[in-house]
Amino acid sequence: MIEVAKRLNSVEEYYFSRKLKEVAFLKSQGKPIINLGIGSPDLEPPFKASMMLRDSLDDEGAHKYQSYQGLPELRDAVETFYKDRYKVTINGKTEVLPLMGSKEGIMHISMAFLNKGDEVLIPNPGYPTYASVTKLLEAKPIYYDLTEENNWLPDFVALERLDLSKVKIMWISYPHMPTGANAPNKFYDEVIAFGRRHNILIVHDNPYSFVLNKKPISIMRYNYAKEVCIELNSLSKTFNMAGWRVGFMVGSYEHLAAVLKVKSNMDSGMFYGIQKGAIEALQCSDMWYVSLNSVYELRRALVWKLAEKLNCTYDEYATGMFVWAKLPPNITSEAFADKVLKEHSIFIAPGTVFGSNGEGYVRFSLCAPESTIKEAIARV
């Protein structure tokens, strides 16, 4: 076999990719595995979105290459969505860039702004892809601590003590994944000021803001945000459209133009029908959000019971589609998750998947029907 690129030596296969192979094997052996480890929505997308996808297949040009910047009406829909849902004014023509899922945006942003040897501030715990992409581009991850004692928020005093001369990007994400913590207004003002002071691009990854969260926030509502910030957003969680691969980024024309140079060399535009369906989803009424969260509220209450039966504790004020739970003493996260899988055939995510500060915690997904979660409770 031809030798692989050296950059692959810096990253491992994504934990869930590797672990799901084990889960699939156990299922093939007849084990009745309950998967509460993955945040893949199991609910249906908005009916109008699915119908628009189907009906648009006969539109003229539906099967041709599409614009790298997406349909103008999709960018306009994002503009209206931000105005209605976040009370933020953006220009759909120049400050919105549709993506094939916001995960794509992590790579594109990194490729647009990072050189070999640049440094990136990455939350610990946080989404593992931030670090993986940084390493693939031969930049250096600089992990900053998030702890329960500090409400899973950065310590800016500690950050200021670092040598920040090589830092180009800082990744943040609130509601926070995996803990579900929310950030106060003061935080956004602080992080924007931090970025301006040190000439660091602040990238806010914001896919969970409408799940069990009464006060959705965009970083773009704060003063000077467009100077130093890009926000990633997604239809995957809010509208149960994970497999559609629809996301977008919001920011200044200058920032998005840099990213577009990368993106336009990586794809040939998002499928027309998916864009048309996404427009319908973004136009959902308040009732969509009420209905979505009523389901997740019931599931969360059951997962809390499951956590309690496993002698774990949790924060009732956390948001998002996961429950981040603290373990009983004297057991590691991976050992606990393996024990639950072996003894109860329930797959949950160990906190260490998300960084060393995830030790002592596990994450439960709410992406399973009530009947399934009740079965998990009964097993324990």
Short mmCIF file of C-alpha atoms in Angstrom, two decimals:
data_model
loop_
_atom_site.label_atom_id
_atom_site.label_comp_id
_atom_site.label_asym_id
_atom_site.label_seq_id
_atom_site.Cartn_x
_atom_site.Cartn_y
_atom_site.Cartn_z
CA MET A 1 0.00 0.00 0.00
CA ILE A 2 1.15 3.55 -0.74
CA GLU A 3 2.30 5.36 2.40
CA VAL A 4 -0.39 7.67 3.76
CA ALA A 5 0.21 11.37 4.32
CA LYS A 6 2.09 12.22 7.50
CA ARG A 7 -0.77 14.47 8.59
CA LEU A 8 -2.88 11.38 9.28
CA ASN A 9 -0.46 10.40 12.03
CA SER A 10 -1.66 13.39 14.04
CA VAL A 11 -5.29 12.28 14.25
CA GLU A 12 -7.20 9.15 15.17
CA GLU A 13 -10.41 7.78 13.73
CA TYR A 14 -13.35 9.69 15.20
CA TYR A 15 -14.34 8.00 18.48
CA PHE A 16 -17.97 7.50 17.48
CA SER A 17 -16.97 6.04 14.13
CA ARG A 18 -14.80 3.49 15.93
CA LYS A 19 -17.23 2.78 18.78
CA LEU A 20 -20.25 2.38 16.52
CA LYS A 21 -18.43 -0.47 14.77
CA GLU A 22 -18.27 -2.21 18.14
CA VAL A 23 -21.94 -1.47 18.80
CA ALA A 24 -22.86 -2.83 15.35
CA PHE A 25 -20.88 -5.99 16.05
CA LEU A 26 -22.65 -6.50 19.39
CA LYS A 27 -26.00 -6.05 17.64
CA SER A 28 -25.00 -8.63 15.04
CA GLN A 29 -24.36 -11.04 17.90
CA GLY A 30 -27.93 -10.54 19.12
CA LYS A 31 -27.26 -7.95 21.84
CA PRO A 32 -30.23 -5.55 22.17
CA ILE A 33 -28.11 -2.39 22.27
CA ILE A 34 -29.79 0.90 23.15
CA ASN A 35 -27.85 3.79 21.63
CA LEU A 36 -27.90 6.90 23.82
CA GLY A 37 -24.46 8.00 22.71
CA ILE A 38 -25.06 9.81 19.42
CA GLY A 39 -26.80 13.14 18.83
CA SER A 40 -28.53 12.15 15.60
CA PRO A 41 -32.14 13.44 15.65
CA ASP A 42 -34.71 10.68 15.19
CA LEU A 43 -37.71 12.99 14.72
CA GLU A 44 -39.15 14.00 11.36
CA PRO A 45 -38.17 17.20 9.54
CA PRO A 46 -40.86 19.84 8.96
CA PHE A 47 -43.47 18.38 6.63
CA LYS A 48 -43.37 21.44 4.37
CA ALA A 49 -39.61 21.08 3.97
CA SER A 50 -39.91 17.46 2.85
CA MET A 51 -42.74 18.30 0.47
CA MET A 52 -40.83 21.20 -1.02
CA LEU A 53 -37.82 18.93 -1.58
CA ARG A 54 -40.01 16.47 -3.46
CA ASP A 55 -41.99 19.05 -5.42
CA SER A 56 -38.89 20.99 -6.49
CA LEU A 57 -37.42 18.03 -8.37
CA ASP A 58 -39.33 19.04 -11.51
CA ASP A 59 -38.22 22.69 -11.40
CA GLU A 60 -36.19 23.89 -14.34
CA GLY A 61 -32.49 23.56 -13.58
CA ALA A 62 -33.10 21.53 -10.42
CA HIS A 63 -30.47 18.96 -11.33
CA LYS A 64 -27.78 21.31 -12.58
CA TYR A 65 -24.77 22.62 -10.68
CA GLN A 66 -25.80 25.29 -8.22
CA SER A 67 -24.15 28.50 -7.08
CA TYR A 68 -21.25 28.15 -4.65
CA GLN A 69 -22.98 30.81 -2.54
CA GLY A 70 -26.36 29.09 -2.51
CA LEU A 71 -29.71 30.27 -3.83
CA PRO A 72 -30.34 33.98 -3.19
CA GLU A 73 -33.68 33.07 -1.64
CA LEU A 74 -31.94 30.70 0.82
CA ARG A 75 -29.58 33.47 1.95
CA ASP A 76 -32.58 35.78 2.27
CA ALA A 77 -34.33 33.14 4.39
CA VAL A 78 -31.31 33.01 6.72
CA GLU A 79 -31.41 36.82 6.97
CA THR A 80 -35.08 36.70 7.99
CA PHE A 81 -34.45 33.79 10.35
CA TYR A 82 -31.75 35.76 12.19
CA LYS A 83 -33.99 38.80 12.41
CA ASP A 84 -37.01 36.87 13.71
CA ARG A 85 -35.29 34.33 15.98
CA TYR A 86 -32.16 36.13 17.21
CA LYS A 87 -33.15 39.79 16.74
CA VAL A 88 -29.99 40.24 14.66
CA THR A 89 -29.67 42.19 11.43
CA ILE A 90 -27.47 40.64 8.76
CA ASN A 91 -27.29 41.08 5.01
CA GLY A 92 -28.27 37.88 3.23
CA LYS A 93 -26.49 38.97 0.06
CA THR A 94 -23.06 39.53 1.60
CA GLU A 95 -23.02 38.11 5.16
CA VAL A 96 -24.41 34.58 4.73
CA LEU A 97 -22.67 31.56 3.21
CA PRO A 98 -24.64 28.28 3.02
CA LEU A 99 -22.72 25.10 3.81
CA MET A 100 -23.20 21.37 3.37
CA GLY A 101 -23.51 21.02 7.12
CA SER A 102 -21.73 23.25 9.62
CA LYS A 103 -19.07 20.56 10.15
CA GLU A 104 -17.86 21.39 6.65
CA GLY A 105 -17.48 24.97 7.82
CA ILE A 106 -14.98 23.96 10.52
CA MET A 107 -12.62 22.67 7.85
CA HIS A 108 -13.22 25.53 5.43
CA ILE A 109 -12.66 28.23 8.04
CA SER A 110 -9.51 26.53 9.25
CA MET A 111 -8.15 26.15 5.71
CA ALA A 112 -8.93 29.79 4.97
CA PHE A 113 -7.11 31.26 7.96
CA LEU A 114 -4.50 28.81 9.29
CA ASN A 115 -0.92 28.32 8.18
CA LYS A 116 1.42 25.58 9.34
CA GLY A 117 2.56 26.40 12.88
CA ASP A 118 -0.33 28.75 13.69
CA GLU A 119 -2.09 28.13 16.98
CA VAL A 120 -5.77 27.61 17.76
CA LEU A 121 -7.59 27.97 21.09
CA ILE A 122 -9.81 24.91 21.58
CA PRO A 123 -12.22 24.29 24.48
CA ASN A 124 -11.58 21.36 26.84
CA PRO A 125 -14.11 19.76 26.88
CA GLY A 126 -15.40 20.54 23.42
CA TYR A 127 -16.28 19.18 20.00
CA PRO A 128 -13.39 16.88 18.96
CA THR A 129 -13.42 18.03 15.32
CA TYR A 130 -11.94 21.43 16.25
CA ALA A 131 -8.70 19.74 17.30
CA SER A 132 -8.70 17.14 14.50
CA VAL A 133 -8.99 19.73 11.76
CA THR A 134 -6.35 21.91 13.41
CA LYS A 135 -3.90 18.99 13.47
CA LEU A 136 -4.69 17.96 9.89
CA LEU A 137 -3.65 21.45 8.77
CA GLU A 138 -0.43 21.21 10.79
CA ALA A 139 -1.47 23.99 13.13
CA LYS A 140 -1.16 23.59 16.90
CA PRO A 141 -4.13 23.11 19.27
CA ILE A 142 -3.92 25.15 22.48
CA TYR A 143 -6.53 23.76 24.85
CA TYR A 144 -8.23 26.14 27.27
CA ASP A 145 -9.92 24.75 30.36
CA LEU A 146 -13.66 24.72 30.93
CA THR A 147 -14.73 23.44 34.34
CA GLU A 148 -17.95 22.91 36.23
CA GLU A 149 -16.69 25.26 38.97
CA ASN A 150 -16.55 28.08 36.40
CA ASN A 151 -19.88 27.13 34.80
CA TRP A 152 -18.03 25.72 31.76
CA LEU A 153 -16.90 29.21 30.73
CA PRO A 154 -13.37 30.30 29.75
CA ASP A 155 -11.13 31.93 32.34
CA PHE A 156 -10.02 35.07 30.49
CA VAL A 157 -7.49 35.94 33.18
CA ALA A 158 -5.77 32.61 32.52
CA LEU A 159 -6.01 33.12 28.75
CA GLU A 160 -4.35 36.53 28.98
CA ARG A 161 -1.33 34.91 30.65
CA LEU A 162 -0.68 32.78 27.55
CA ASP A 163 1.61 33.70 24.69
CA LEU A 164 -1.07 34.52 22.13
CA SER A 165 1.23 35.82 19.40
CA LYS A 166 0.64 32.80 17.13
CA VAL A 167 -3.06 32.25 17.88
CA LYS A 168 -5.28 32.83 14.83
CA ILE A 169 -8.62 31.21 15.80
CA MET A 170 -10.57 30.61 19.01
CA TRP A 171 -13.42 28.09 18.95
CA ILE A 172 -16.39 28.64 21.25
CA SER A 173 -19.81 26.97 21.36
CA TYR A 174 -22.81 27.99 23.48
CA PRO A 175 -25.08 26.32 24.32
CA HIS A 176 -21.97 24.31 25.01
CA MET A 177 -21.41 20.87 23.58
CA PRO A 178 -21.19 18.52 25.45
CA THR A 179 -22.23 20.09 28.78
CA GLY A 180 -25.28 22.11 27.68
CA ALA A 181 -24.05 25.17 29.60
CA ASN A 182 -25.21 28.60 28.44
CA ALA A 183 -23.13 31.77 28.43
CA PRO A 184 -24.29 35.10 29.89
CA ASN A 185 -24.26 38.37 27.94
CA LYS A 186 -21.05 39.40 29.69
CA PHE A 187 -19.21 36.46 28.16
CA TYR A 188 -19.95 37.49 24.59
CA ASP A 189 -18.75 41.03 25.23
CA GLU A 190 -15.60 39.63 26.85
CA VAL A 191 -14.75 37.16 24.10
CA ILE A 192 -15.28 39.76 21.36
CA ALA A 193 -13.04 42.20 23.21
CA PHE A 194 -10.46 39.42 23.63
CA GLY A 195 -10.51 38.70 19.91
CA ARG A 196 -10.14 42.37 19.00
CA ARG A 197 -7.33 42.88 21.50
CA HIS A 198 -5.26 40.00 20.16
CA ASN A 199 -6.39 39.92 16.52
CA ILE A 200 -7.94 36.44 16.93
CA LEU A 201 -10.85 35.17 14.83
CA ILE A 202 -13.62 34.04 17.21
CA VAL A 203 -15.72 31.26 15.69
CA HIS A 204 -19.00 30.58 17.50
CA ASP A 205 -20.38 27.13 16.69
CA ASN A 206 -24.10 27.51 17.41
CA PRO A 207 -26.15 24.45 16.35
CA TYR A 208 -28.01 23.82 19.64
CA SER A 209 -29.53 27.20 20.42
CA PHE A 210 -33.16 26.18 19.84
CA VAL A 211 -33.21 22.85 21.68
CA LEU A 212 -34.62 23.16 25.22
CA ASN A 213 -33.32 26.73 25.29
CA LYS A 214 -35.72 29.58 26.00
CA LYS A 215 -33.29 32.35 25.06
CA PRO A 216 -31.49 31.58 21.77
CA ILE A 217 -28.47 33.85 21.32
CA SER A 218 -26.32 34.73 18.32
CA ILE A 219 -22.92 36.27 18.93
CA MET A 220 -23.74 38.63 16.07
CA ARG A 221 -26.09 40.64 18.26
CA TYR A 222 -23.14 42.07 20.22
CA ASN A 223 -21.12 45.18 19.40
CA TYR A 224 -18.10 44.73 17.11
CA ALA A 225 -18.90 41.04 16.51
CA LYS A 226 -18.56 41.28 12.75
CA GLU A 227 -15.02 42.65 13.12
CA VAL A 228 -13.65 39.43 14.61
CA CYS A 229 -16.39 36.76 14.61
CA ILE A 230 -17.88 34.12 12.37
CA GLU A 231 -20.91 32.13 13.51
CA LEU A 232 -21.67 28.62 12.32
CA ASN A 233 -25.25 27.39 12.40
CA SER A 234 -27.09 24.30 11.26
CA LEU A 235 -30.50 22.91 10.40
CA SER A 236 -29.52 19.45 11.67
CA LYS A 237 -30.67 19.77 15.27
CA THR A 238 -33.26 22.53 15.10
CA PHE A 239 -35.18 20.97 12.23
CA ASN A 240 -34.22 17.26 12.44
CA MET A 241 -32.41 17.51 9.10
CA ALA A 242 -29.01 16.03 10.02
CA GLY A 243 -28.80 13.83 6.93
CA TRP A 244 -29.72 16.68 4.60
CA ARG A 245 -26.36 18.36 5.38
CA VAL A 246 -27.50 21.97 5.49
CA GLY A 247 -25.74 24.64 7.50
CA PHE A 248 -24.47 28.15 7.00
CA MET A 249 -22.03 30.67 8.34
CA VAL A 250 -22.70 34.29 9.17
CA GLY A 251 -20.10 37.04 9.33
CA SER A 252 -18.55 39.96 7.52
CA TYR A 253 -18.19 39.95 3.75
CA GLU A 254 -14.40 39.91 4.12
CA HIS A 255 -14.36 36.83 6.35
CA LEU A 256 -16.85 34.91 4.22
CA ALA A 257 -15.08 35.84 0.98
CA ALA A 258 -11.93 34.21 2.33
CA VAL A 259 -13.84 31.04 3.20
CA LEU A 260 -15.56 31.03 -0.19
CA LYS A 261 -12.15 30.78 -1.89
CA VAL A 262 -11.74 27.42 -0.16
CA LYS A 263 -15.32 26.23 -0.50
CA SER A 264 -15.55 26.98 -4.23
CA ASN A 265 -12.64 24.61 -4.80
CA MET A 266 -14.20 21.86 -2.68
CA ASP A 267 -17.74 21.43 -4.02
CA SER A 268 -20.02 22.47 -6.86
CA GLY A 269 -22.94 23.82 -4.90
CA MET A 270 -25.66 22.34 -2.70
CA PHE A 271 -28.43 20.31 -4.39
CA TYR A 272 -31.28 22.59 -5.45
CA GLY A 273 -34.07 20.59 -3.81
CA ILE A 274 -32.29 20.53 -0.45
CA GLN A 275 -31.92 24.30 -0.58
CA LYS A 276 -35.60 24.73 -1.35
CA GLY A 277 -36.53 22.46 1.54
CA ALA A 278 -34.19 24.37 3.85
CA ILE A 279 -35.98 27.61 2.99
CA GLU A 280 -39.27 26.09 4.12
CA ALA A 281 -37.71 24.87 7.36
CA LEU A 282 -36.30 28.29 8.19
CA GLN A 283 -39.80 29.72 7.80
CA CYS A 284 -41.38 27.43 10.42
CA SER A 285 -43.74 29.08 12.88
CA ASP A 286 -43.36 29.27 16.66
CA MET A 287 -45.42 26.07 16.94
CA TRP A 288 -42.57 24.06 15.43
CA TYR A 289 -40.23 25.01 18.27
CA VAL A 290 -42.88 24.42 20.92
CA SER A 291 -43.65 20.97 19.55
CA LEU A 292 -39.97 20.03 19.19
CA ASN A 293 -39.12 21.02 22.74
CA SER A 294 -42.18 19.36 24.25
CA VAL A 295 -40.81 16.05 22.97
CA TYR A 296 -37.32 16.72 24.27
CA GLU A 297 -38.65 17.82 27.67
CA LEU A 298 -40.33 14.46 28.18
CA ARG A 299 -37.23 12.59 27.03
CA ARG A 300 -34.95 14.65 29.22
CA ALA A 301 -37.04 13.92 32.31
CA LEU A 302 -36.66 10.20 31.59
CA VAL A 303 -32.91 10.47 30.98
CA TRP A 304 -32.59 12.27 34.31
CA LYS A 305 -34.23 9.23 35.93
CA LEU A 306 -31.82 6.94 34.10
CA ALA A 307 -28.87 9.03 35.27
CA GLU A 308 -30.12 8.88 38.85
CA LYS A 309 -30.46 5.10 38.68
CA LEU A 310 -26.83 4.98 37.57
CA ASN A 311 -25.90 7.17 40.59
CA CYS A 312 -25.03 10.16 38.41
CA THR A 313 -25.89 13.82 39.00
CA TYR A 314 -26.73 16.51 36.44
CA ASP A 315 -27.54 20.19 35.95
CA GLU A 316 -31.26 20.80 35.50
CA TYR A 317 -30.56 24.17 33.85
CA ALA A 318 -28.43 22.81 31.02
CA THR A 319 -29.88 22.98 27.50
CA GLY A 320 -29.40 21.19 24.18
CA MET A 321 -30.11 17.60 23.17
CA PHE A 322 -27.83 15.92 25.69
CA VAL A 323 -27.63 15.34 29.42
CA TRP A 324 -24.11 15.81 30.81
CA ALA A 325 -23.88 13.77 33.98
CA LYS A 326 -21.29 13.59 36.74
CA LEU A 327 -20.20 10.10 37.75
CA PRO A 328 -20.02 8.60 41.22
CA PRO A 329 -16.48 8.65 42.66
CA ASN A 330 -13.69 6.16 41.98
CA ILE A 331 -14.50 5.23 38.38
CA THR A 332 -13.27 6.66 35.09
CA SER A 333 -15.55 7.80 32.31
CA GLU A 334 -14.54 5.10 29.82
CA ALA A 335 -14.71 2.36 32.42
CA PHE A 336 -18.18 3.52 33.43
CA ALA A 337 -19.41 3.69 29.82
CA ASP A 338 -17.98 0.25 29.07
CA LYS A 339 -19.58 -1.15 32.24
CA VAL A 340 -23.01 0.22 31.24
CA LEU A 341 -22.59 -1.20 27.74
CA LYS A 342 -21.50 -4.61 28.99
CA GLU A 343 -23.98 -5.00 31.87
CA HIS A 344 -27.05 -3.21 30.47
CA SER A 345 -26.45 -3.07 26.69
CA ILE A 346 -26.76 0.72 26.78
CA PHE A 347 -24.27 2.83 24.84
CA ILE A 348 -23.44 6.25 26.34
CA ALA A 349 -20.53 8.55 25.58
CA PRO A 350 -17.64 8.87 28.05
CA GLY A 351 -16.80 12.49 28.81
CA THR A 352 -13.18 12.02 27.83
CA VAL A 353 -14.21 11.84 24.17
CA PHE A 354 -14.51 15.62 24.44
CA GLY A 355 -11.24 16.30 26.28
CA SER A 356 -9.39 15.56 29.50
CA ASN A 357 -11.75 17.82 31.47
CA GLY A 358 -14.53 15.41 30.55
CA GLU A 359 -13.05 12.85 32.93
CA GLY A 360 -15.60 12.02 35.61
CA TYR A 361 -18.58 12.67 33.32
CA VAL A 362 -20.69 10.90 30.69
CA ARG A 363 -23.08 12.21 28.06
CA PHE A 364 -26.56 10.86 27.35
CA SER A 365 -28.30 11.69 24.06
CA LEU A 366 -31.99 12.61 23.92
CA CYS A 367 -32.26 11.25 20.37
CA ALA A 368 -34.25 8.15 21.26
CA PRO A 369 -38.01 7.56 21.70
CA GLU A 370 -39.53 7.63 25.19
CA SER A 371 -40.19 3.89 24.97
CA THR A 372 -36.51 3.23 24.36
CA ILE A 373 -35.39 5.38 27.29
CA LYS A 374 -37.96 3.66 29.53
CA GLU A 375 -36.52 0.32 28.46
CA ALA A 376 -33.05 1.59 29.41
CA ILE A 377 -34.35 2.60 32.85
CA ALA A 378 -35.93 -0.82 33.31
CA ARG A 379 -32.66 -2.55 32.47
CA VAL A 380 -30.82 -0.63 35.16
#
